[in-house]
Amino acid sequence: MSARNDIAPSTLGVELHDYGVEVEYLDNRTTVYRGVPEAVTGTLATAPGKEVHVLVTDPTETEGVMMYVNDLTSHDDVLESSGVGRVILGEDDEEELFPGVLVRRVPGHRFEIEADPEVARGRVFVFVEDDWGEDSYEFVAE
């Protein structure tokens, strides 16, 4: 099976804690993105070579949808069984992941994310990680 297909996300359980954001996948596994997300407005630019996960909650903040951006390690069947979506972007490509949430790939294996929480009708989180660490961001209204 290819590990490079776009996959539509499913609705996942979400719990917001003072120590991070917990996501419950369809297969009942959970993960916690640790730390209080840094507030961001405008455009978030990632460092090169980072994994990028975008989570948009519903207005109740108990459910959400998650997309992995250019994840080349997770197989399609794993993502489908977990409920996580994936989008693959070529250099200079951009895509609206959800209403009000735009991601574009820029040169140097970097990404730019823009989001308007009012249009998204929920909270918009971006988790940027690699083997050495993880950063959490939340888009807020200007």
PDB file of N, CA and C in Angstrom, residues 49-91:
ATOM      1  N   GLY A  49      11.724  20.353   7.709  1.00  0.00           N
ATOM      2  CA  GLY A  49      11.772  18.948   8.081  1.00  0.00           C
ATOM      3  C   GLY A  49      10.946  18.551   9.276  1.00  0.00           C
ATOM      4  N   LYS A  50      10.038  19.384   9.735  1.00  0.00           N
ATOM      5  CA  LYS A  50       9.211  19.078  10.904  1.00  0.00           C
ATOM      6  C   LYS A  50       7.915  18.378  10.479  1.00  0.00           C
ATOM      7  N   GLU A  51       7.395  17.538  11.371  1.00  0.00           N
ATOM      8  CA  GLU A  51       6.060  16.972  11.186  1.00  0.00           C
ATOM      9  C   GLU A  51       5.046  18.021  11.606  1.00  0.00           C
ATOM     10  N   VAL A  52       3.981  18.149  10.830  1.00  0.00           N
ATOM     11  CA  VAL A  52       2.962  19.157  11.105  1.00  0.00           C
ATOM     12  C   VAL A  52       1.603  18.460  11.222  1.00  0.00           C
ATOM     13  N   HIS A  53       0.938  18.667  12.379  1.00  0.00           N
ATOM     14  CA  HIS A  53      -0.389  18.120  12.631  1.00  0.00           C
ATOM     15  C   HIS A  53      -1.316  19.297  12.923  1.00  0.00           C
ATOM     16  N   VAL A  54      -2.459  19.332  12.265  1.00  0.00           N
ATOM     17  CA  VAL A  54      -3.419  20.415  12.449  1.00  0.00           C
ATOM     18  C   VAL A  54      -4.703  19.821  13.013  1.00  0.00           C
ATOM     19  N   LEU A  55      -5.164  20.384  14.138  1.00  0.00           N
ATOM     20  CA  LEU A  55      -6.386  19.936  14.803  1.00  0.00           C
ATOM     21  C   LEU A  55      -7.354  21.097  14.900  1.00  0.00           C
ATOM     22  N   VAL A  56      -8.585  20.878  14.450  1.00  0.00           N
ATOM     23  CA  VAL A  56      -9.644  21.871  14.584  1.00  0.00           C
ATOM     24  C   VAL A  56     -10.748  21.244  15.426  1.00  0.00           C
ATOM     25  N   THR A  57     -11.093  21.918  16.539  1.00  0.00           N
ATOM     26  CA  THR A  57     -12.152  21.393  17.399  1.00  0.00           C
ATOM     27  C   THR A  57     -13.507  21.904  16.929  1.00  0.00           C
ATOM     28  N   ASP A  58     -14.552  21.245  17.414  1.00  0.00           N
ATOM     29  CA  ASP A  58     -15.898  21.763  17.199  1.00  0.00           C
ATOM     30  C   ASP A  58     -16.160  22.842  18.247  1.00  0.00           C
ATOM     31  N   PRO A  59     -17.276  23.553  18.166  1.00  0.00           N
ATOM     32  CA  PRO A  59     -17.531  24.622  19.141  1.00  0.00           C
ATOM     33  C   PRO A  59     -17.601  24.141  20.595  1.00  0.00           C
ATOM     34  N   THR A  60     -17.933  22.882  20.822  1.00  0.00           N
ATOM     35  CA  THR A  60     -18.000  22.371  22.200  1.00  0.00           C
ATOM     36  C   THR A  60     -16.623  22.023  22.749  1.00  0.00           C
ATOM     37  N   GLU A  61     -15.622  21.976  21.886  1.00  0.00           N
ATOM     38  CA  GLU A  61     -14.233  21.641  22.236  1.00  0.00           C
ATOM     39  C   GLU A  61     -14.084  20.219  22.768  1.00  0.00           C
ATOM     40  N   THR A  62     -15.019  19.330  22.413  1.00  0.00           N
ATOM     41  CA  THR A  62     -14.939  17.926  22.836  1.00  0.00           C
ATOM     42  C   THR A  62     -14.686  16.983  21.668  1.00  0.00           C
ATOM     43  N   GLU A  63     -14.806  17.505  20.452  1.00  0.00           N
ATOM     44  CA  GLU A  63     -14.546  16.716  19.248  1.00  0.00           C
ATOM     45  C   GLU A  63     -13.736  17.566  18.289  1.00  0.00           C
ATOM     46  N   GLY A  64     -13.085  16.890  17.358  1.00  0.00           N
ATOM     47  CA  GLY A  64     -12.331  17.630  16.368  1.00  0.00           C
ATOM     48  C   GLY A  64     -11.892  16.740  15.229  1.00  0.00           C
ATOM     49  N   VAL A  65     -11.262  17.347  14.251  1.00  0.00           N
ATOM     50  CA  VAL A  65     -10.693  16.636  13.114  1.00  0.00           C
ATOM     51  C   VAL A  65      -9.222  16.997  13.023  1.00  0.00           C
ATOM     52  N   MET A  66      -8.416  15.991  12.681  1.00  0.00           N
ATOM     53  CA  MET A  66      -6.972  16.191  12.635  1.00  0.00           C
ATOM     54  C   MET A  66      -6.430  15.777  11.273  1.00  0.00           C
ATOM     55  N   MET A  67      -5.507  16.602  10.763  1.00  0.00           N
ATOM     56  CA  MET A  67      -4.817  16.308   9.509  1.00  0.00           C
ATOM     57  C   MET A  67      -3.320  16.315   9.740  1.00  0.00           C
ATOM     58  N   TYR A  68      -2.647  15.311   9.187  1.00  0.00           N
ATOM     59  CA  TYR A  68      -1.194  15.308   9.120  1.00  0.00           C
ATOM     60  C   TYR A  68      -0.815  15.902   7.770  1.00  0.00           C
ATOM     61  N   VAL A  69       0.176  16.761   7.760  1.00  0.00           N
ATOM     62  CA  VAL A  69       0.617  17.420   6.534  1.00  0.00           C
ATOM     63  C   VAL A  69       1.920  16.772   6.076  1.00  0.00           C
ATOM     64  N   ASN A  70       1.879  16.187   4.882  1.00  0.00           N
ATOM     65  CA  ASN A  70       3.036  15.542   4.249  1.00  0.00           C
ATOM     66  C   ASN A  70       3.658  14.435   5.095  1.00  0.00           C
ATOM     67  N   ASP A  71       2.842  13.730   5.846  1.00  0.00           N
ATOM     68  CA  ASP A  71       3.323  12.572   6.605  1.00  0.00           C
ATOM     69  C   ASP A  71       3.617  11.453   5.607  1.00  0.00           C
ATOM     70  N   LEU A  72       4.864  11.017   5.554  1.00  0.00           N
ATOM     71  CA  LEU A  72       5.257   9.968   4.613  1.00  0.00           C
ATOM     72  C   LEU A  72       5.589   8.661   5.322  1.00  0.00           C
ATOM     73  N   THR A  73       5.362   8.598   6.628  1.00  0.00           N
ATOM     74  CA  THR A  73       5.712   7.387   7.375  1.00  0.00           C
ATOM     75  C   THR A  73       4.499   6.550   7.769  1.00  0.00           C
ATOM     76  N   SER A  74       3.335   7.161   7.931  1.00  0.00           N
ATOM     77  CA  SER A  74       2.141   6.416   8.341  1.00  0.00           C
ATOM     78  C   SER A  74       1.457   5.818   7.122  1.00  0.00           C
ATOM     79  N   HIS A  75       1.166   4.538   7.182  1.00  0.00           N
ATOM     80  CA  HIS A  75       0.477   3.885   6.078  1.00  0.00           C
ATOM     81  C   HIS A  75      -0.999   4.266   6.063  1.00  0.00           C
ATOM     82  N   ASP A  76      -1.581   4.226   4.874  1.00  0.00           N
ATOM     83  CA  ASP A  76      -2.976   4.613   4.697  1.00  0.00           C
ATOM     84  C   ASP A  76      -3.898   3.890   5.667  1.00  0.00           C
ATOM     85  N   ASP A  77      -3.746   2.574   5.797  1.00  0.00           N
ATOM     86  CA  ASP A  77      -4.663   1.810   6.648  1.00  0.00           C
ATOM     87  C   ASP A  77      -4.551   2.209   8.111  1.00  0.00           C
ATOM     88  N   VAL A  78      -3.374   2.595   8.566  1.00  0.00           N
ATOM     89  CA  VAL A  78      -3.190   3.049   9.954  1.00  0.00           C
ATOM     90  C   VAL A  78      -3.922   4.367  10.166  1.00  0.00           C
ATOM     91  N   LEU A  79      -3.768   5.298   9.230  1.00  0.00           N
ATOM     92  CA  LEU A  79      -4.465   6.580   9.353  1.00  0.00           C
ATOM     93  C   LEU A  79      -5.973   6.389   9.290  1.00  0.00           C
ATOM     94  N   GLU A  80      -6.440   5.581   8.353  1.00  0.00           N
ATOM     95  CA  GLU A  80      -7.876   5.356   8.219  1.00  0.00           C
ATOM     96  C   GLU A  80      -8.465   4.735   9.477  1.00  0.00           C
ATOM     97  N   SER A  81      -7.774   3.769  10.095  1.00  0.00           N
ATOM     98  CA  SER A  81      -8.306   3.129  11.302  1.00  0.00           C
ATOM     99  C   SER A  81      -8.236   4.061  12.513  1.00  0.00           C
ATOM    100  N   SER A  82      -7.340   5.036  12.490  1.00  0.00           N
ATOM    101  CA  SER A  82      -7.224   5.970  13.613  1.00  0.00           C
ATOM    102  C   SER A  82      -8.159   7.169  13.465  1.00  0.00           C
ATOM    103  N   GLY A  83      -8.552   7.477  12.225  1.00  0.00           N
ATOM    104  CA  GLY A  83      -9.399   8.639  11.972  1.00  0.00           C
ATOM    105  C   GLY A  83      -8.646   9.904  11.630  1.00  0.00           C
ATOM    106  N   VAL A  84      -7.329   9.822  11.550  1.00  0.00           N
ATOM    107  CA  VAL A  84      -6.510  10.988  11.198  1.00  0.00           C
ATOM    108  C   VAL A  84      -6.447  11.100   9.676  1.00  0.00           C
ATOM    109  N   GLY A  85      -6.593  12.306   9.181  1.00  0.00           N
ATOM    110  CA  GLY A  85      -6.474  12.539   7.749  1.00  0.00           C
ATOM    111  C   GLY A  85      -5.056  12.936   7.383  1.00  0.00           C
ATOM    112  N   ARG A  86      -4.809  12.959   6.083  1.00  0.00           N
ATOM    113  CA  ARG A  86      -3.482  13.364   5.609  1.00  0.00           C
ATOM    114  C   ARG A  86      -3.645  14.097   4.278  1.00  0.00           C
ATOM    115  N   VAL A  87      -2.800  15.104   4.102  1.00  0.00           N
ATOM    116  CA  VAL A  87      -2.710  15.802   2.830  1.00  0.00           C
ATOM    117  C   VAL A  87      -1.236  15.828   2.441  1.00  0.00           C
ATOM    118  N   ILE A  88      -0.989  15.574   1.163  1.00  0.00           N
ATOM    119  CA  ILE A  88       0.368  15.616   0.615  1.00  0.00           C
ATOM    120  C   ILE A  88       0.445  16.819  -0.323  1.00  0.00           C
ATOM    121  N   LEU A  89       1.405  17.700  -0.047  1.00  0.00           N
ATOM    122  CA  LEU A  89       1.572  18.905  -0.851  1.00  0.00           C
ATOM    123  C   LEU A  89       2.932  18.915  -1.512  1.00  0.00           C
ATOM    124  N   GLY A  90       2.963  19.256  -2.799  1.00  0.00           N
ATOM    125  CA  GLY A  90       4.217  19.485  -3.489  1.00  0.00           C
ATOM    126  C   GLY A  90       4.689  20.903  -3.201  1.00  0.00           C
ATOM    127  N   GLU A  91       5.940  21.193  -3.539  1.00  0.00           N
ATOM    128  CA  GLU A  91       6.479  22.524  -3.288  1.00  0.00           C
ATOM    129  C   GLU A  91       5.608  23.573  -3.970  1.00  0.00           C
TER     130      GLU A  91
END
